[in-house]
Coordinates of C-alpha atoms in Angstrom, one line a residue:
X1 CA -7.5 -27.0 -4.3
X2 CA -9.9 -24.0 -4.6
X3 CA -10.6 -22.5 -8.0
X4 CA -10.8 -18.8 -8.7
X5 CA -14.0 -17.5 -10.3
X6 CA -13.7 -16.5 -13.9
X7 CA -13.9 -12.8 -13.0
X8 CA -11.2 -13.1 -10.4
X9 CA -8.9 -15.0 -12.7
X10 CA -9.3 -12.3 -15.4
X11 CA -8.4 -9.6 -12.8
X12 CA -5.4 -11.6 -11.6
X13 CA -4.2 -12.0 -15.2
X14 CA -4.3 -8.2 -15.4
X15 CA -2.1 -7.9 -12.4
X16 CA 0.4 -10.4 -13.8
X17 CA 0.6 -8.4 -17.0
X18 CA 1.2 -5.2 -15.2
X19 CA 4.5 -6.0 -13.6
X20 CA 7.8 -7.1 -15.2
X21 CA 8.2 -9.8 -12.5
X22 CA 5.2 -12.0 -11.7
X23 CA 6.2 -12.1 -8.0
X24 CA 5.4 -8.4 -7.8
X25 CA 1.7 -9.2 -8.3
X26 CA 1.6 -11.5 -5.3
X27 CA 0.1 -9.0 -2.7
X28 CA -2.8 -7.7 -4.9
X29 CA -3.6 -11.3 -6.0
X30 CA -3.7 -12.4 -2.3
X31 CA -6.2 -9.5 -1.7
X32 CA -8.1 -10.8 -4.7
X33 CA -8.1 -14.4 -3.3
X34 CA -9.4 -13.2 0.0
X35 CA -12.2 -11.3 -1.7
X36 CA -13.0 -14.4 -3.9
X37 CA -12.7 -17.1 -1.2
X38 CA -13.6 -15.1 1.9
X39 CA -10.3 -15.9 3.7
X40 CA -7.0 -17.5 2.8
X41 CA -6.4 -21.0 4.0
X42 CA -4.0 -23.7 2.7
X43 CA -6.1 -24.4 -0.3
X44 CA -6.4 -20.8 -1.3
X45 CA -2.6 -20.4 -1.0
X46 CA -2.2 -23.3 -3.4
X47 CA -4.7 -21.8 -5.8
X48 CA -2.6 -18.5 -5.8
X49 CA 0.6 -20.4 -6.3
X50 CA -0.9 -22.4 -9.2
X51 CA -2.3 -19.3 -10.9
X52 CA 0.9 -17.3 -10.6
X53 CA 3.3 -20.2 -11.4
X54 CA 5.3 -19.7 -8.2
X55 CA 6.2 -21.9 -5.2
X56 CA 3.5 -22.4 -2.5
X57 CA 6.1 -21.5 0.2
X58 CA 6.5 -18.0 -1.4
X59 CA 2.7 -17.5 -1.2
X60 CA 2.7 -18.8 2.4
X61 CA 5.5 -16.5 3.5
X62 CA 3.6 -13.4 2.3
X63 CA 0.1 -14.4 3.4
X64 CA 1.2 -15.3 6.9
X65 CA 3.4 -12.2 7.3
X66 CA 0.7 -9.5 6.8
X67 CA -2.2 -9.4 9.2
X68 CA -4.4 -7.9 6.6
X69 CA -4.8 -11.5 5.2
X70 CA -7.2 -13.6 7.2
X71 CA -6.8 -17.4 7.5
X72 CA -10.1 -18.3 9.0
X73 CA -13.7 -17.1 8.5
X74 CA -14.3 -13.6 9.9
X75 CA -17.3 -11.7 10.9
X76 CA -18.9 -8.6 9.4
X77 CA -16.9 -6.6 12.0
X78 CA -13.4 -8.0 12.3
X79 CA -11.8 -6.8 15.6
X80 CA -8.0 -6.8 15.4
X81 CA -6.4 -6.2 18.8
X82 CA -2.8 -5.1 18.9
X83 CA -0.7 -7.4 21.1
X84 CA 2.7 -5.7 20.6
X85 CA 4.7 -5.1 23.8
X86 CA 3.7 -1.5 24.1
X87 CA 0.0 -2.1 23.8
X88 CA 0.3 -5.1 26.1
X89 CA 2.0 -3.0 28.8
X90 CA -0.8 -0.4 28.4
X91 CA -3.6 -3.0 28.9
X92 CA -4.3 -4.8 25.7
X93 CA -4.8 -8.1 27.5
X94 CA -7.5 -6.6 29.7
X95 CA -9.2 -5.2 26.5
X96 CA -9.0 -8.6 24.8
X97 CA -10.5 -10.4 27.9
X98 CA -13.3 -7.9 27.9
X99 CA -14.0 -8.4 24.3
X100 CA -14.1 -12.2 24.7
X101 CA -16.4 -12.0 27.6
X102 CA -18.8 -9.6 25.8
X103 CA -18.9 -11.7 22.6
X104 CA -18.6 -15.2 24.1
X105 CA -15.8 -16.2 21.7
X106 CA -12.0 -16.6 21.8
X107 CA -9.4 -14.9 19.6
X108 CA -9.4 -16.3 16.0
X109 CA -13.1 -17.2 16.4
X110 CA -16.4 -15.8 15.0
X111 CA -19.7 -15.3 16.7
X112 CA -22.6 -17.6 15.7
X113 CA -24.4 -14.7 14.0
X114 CA -21.3 -14.0 12.0
X115 CA -21.4 -10.4 13.1
X116 CA -18.1 -10.3 15.0
X117 CA -14.7 -12.0 15.0
X118 CA -11.6 -11.4 17.1
X119 CA -7.9 -11.6 16.1
X120 CA -4.6 -10.8 17.8
X121 CA -2.3 -8.8 15.6
X122 CA 1.2 -7.4 15.8
X123 CA 2.0 -3.7 15.9
X124 CA -0.4 -1.4 14.1
X125 CA 1.8 1.7 14.6
X126 CA -0.1 3.3 17.5
X127 CA 2.3 2.7 20.3
X128 CA 1.8 6.2 21.7
X129 CA -2.0 5.8 22.0
X130 CA -2.4 2.2 23.0
X131 CA -4.1 -0.1 23.6
X132 CA -5.3 0.1 20.0
X133 CA -7.7 -1.9 17.8
X134 CA -8.8 -2.1 14.2
X135 CA -12.5 -2.6 13.4
X136 CA -12.3 -3.5 9.8
X137 CA -10.5 -0.4 8.5
X138 CA -11.4 1.9 11.3
X139 CA -8.7 2.6 14.0
X140 CA -9.7 3.1 17.6
X141 CA -7.1 4.0 20.2
X142 CA -6.7 4.7 23.9
X143 CA -9.1 1.7 24.5
X144 CA -11.1 1.3 27.6
X145 CA -13.8 -1.2 28.5
X146 CA -16.4 1.6 28.1
X147 CA -15.0 2.5 24.6
X148 CA -15.1 -1.1 23.6
X149 CA -18.8 -1.4 24.6
X150 CA -19.6 1.8 22.6
X151 CA -17.9 0.3 19.6
X152 CA -19.9 -3.0 19.8
X153 CA -23.2 -1.1 20.3
X154 CA -22.6 1.0 17.3
X155 CA -21.7 -2.0 15.2
X156 CA -24.8 -3.9 16.3
X157 CA -27.0 -0.9 15.5
X158 CA -25.4 -0.4 12.1
X159 CA -24.1 3.1 13.0
X160 CA -20.9 4.7 11.9
X161 CA -18.2 4.7 14.6
X162 CA -17.9 8.5 14.3
X163 CA -15.9 10.2 17.0
X164 CA -14.7 6.8 18.3
X165 CA -12.4 6.5 15.3
X166 CA -9.0 8.1 15.9
X167 CA -9.2 11.8 14.8
X168 CA -6.2 11.7 12.4
X169 CA -7.7 8.7 10.6
X170 CA -11.2 10.3 10.6
X171 CA -9.8 13.5 9.0
X172 CA -8.2 11.6 6.3
X173 CA -11.3 9.6 5.5
X174 CA -13.5 12.8 5.5
X175 CA -11.1 14.9 3.5
X176 CA -12.3 15.7 -0.1
X177 CA -10.5 14.0 -2.8
X178 CA -8.5 16.6 -4.7
X179 CA -6.0 16.5 -7.5
X180 CA -2.7 18.2 -7.4
X181 CA -2.3 21.2 -9.7
X182 CA -0.3 20.4 -12.8
X183 CA 3.3 21.5 -12.7
X184 CA 4.2 24.7 -14.5
X185 CA 5.6 24.3 -18.0
X186 CA 9.3 23.9 -18.0
X187 CA 11.2 27.0 -19.2
X188 CA 13.0 26.6 -22.4
X189 CA 16.7 27.4 -21.8
X190 CA 17.9 30.5 -23.5
X191 CA 20.6 29.8 -26.0
X192 CA 22.7 32.4 -27.8
X193 CA 22.7 32.3 -31.6
X194 CA 25.8 30.5 -32.8
X195 CA 28.5 32.6 -34.5
X196 CA 28.7 32.2 -38.2
X197 CA 31.5 29.9 -39.3
X198 CA 34.8 31.6 -40.4
X199 CA 35.4 31.3 -44.1
X200 CA 38.7 29.7 -45.0
X201 CA 40.9 31.9 -47.1
X202 CA 41.1 30.8 -50.7
X203 CA 44.2 29.0 -51.9
X204 CA 45.6 31.8 -53.9
X205 CA 45.1 34.2 -51.0
X206 CA 47.3 32.0 -48.8
X207 CA 50.4 32.7 -51.0
X208 CA 52.7 35.3 -49.6
X209 CA 52.7 38.6 -51.3
X210 CA 56.1 39.6 -52.8
X211 CA 58.2 42.0 -50.7
X212 CA 57.8 45.5 -52.3
X213 CA 61.0 46.7 -50.7
X214 CA 63.0 44.0 -52.4
X215 CA 61.7 45.1 -55.8
X216 CA 62.8 48.7 -55.2
X217 CA 66.3 47.5 -54.4
X218 CA 66.5 45.7 -57.7
X219 CA 65.5 48.8 -59.6

């Protein structure tokens, strides 16, 4: 079983202390494991389970469900090609074949220079602009063989992908970080002054006054 580094273990303990249920810390700790070990294989999953005190199958279910966790060594540029039905209909297999021919590797493999790796993934929410591919965290859509070649050339030359990245994603990445304005202070509800309490009449005032007309008749 693999062992977390001291720094990674300390960071993981921080995640565990942050949530009321330790299972809630699983995803960030999986990211931490991937950063510490390079990828998440069976031994890394066991290390996560041991650190968190949860069952290995719980770790396996999460790590194998999300394609953001890698289970084999990946290259500096990790190419994740969507193989969902929509992208497949729009030509994803042709794009994948072109990538394999250009790089000389199969899916789930890494080039000898460790620069590129290829992986098939499920839907990446770009069905309307497929075929689509992630290059690390950059999204490229409407893929063609020519666009794939341009991506590979820029990666080899150490250049930013620039306009090749889907425009919506590019705008988000280039947008300045701003903080929302603080909300206006809450208005204090207006309350009317309470009426002063009514004084209770004194005990002697409660007695009925004698009838003056009866006194006159007596006279």
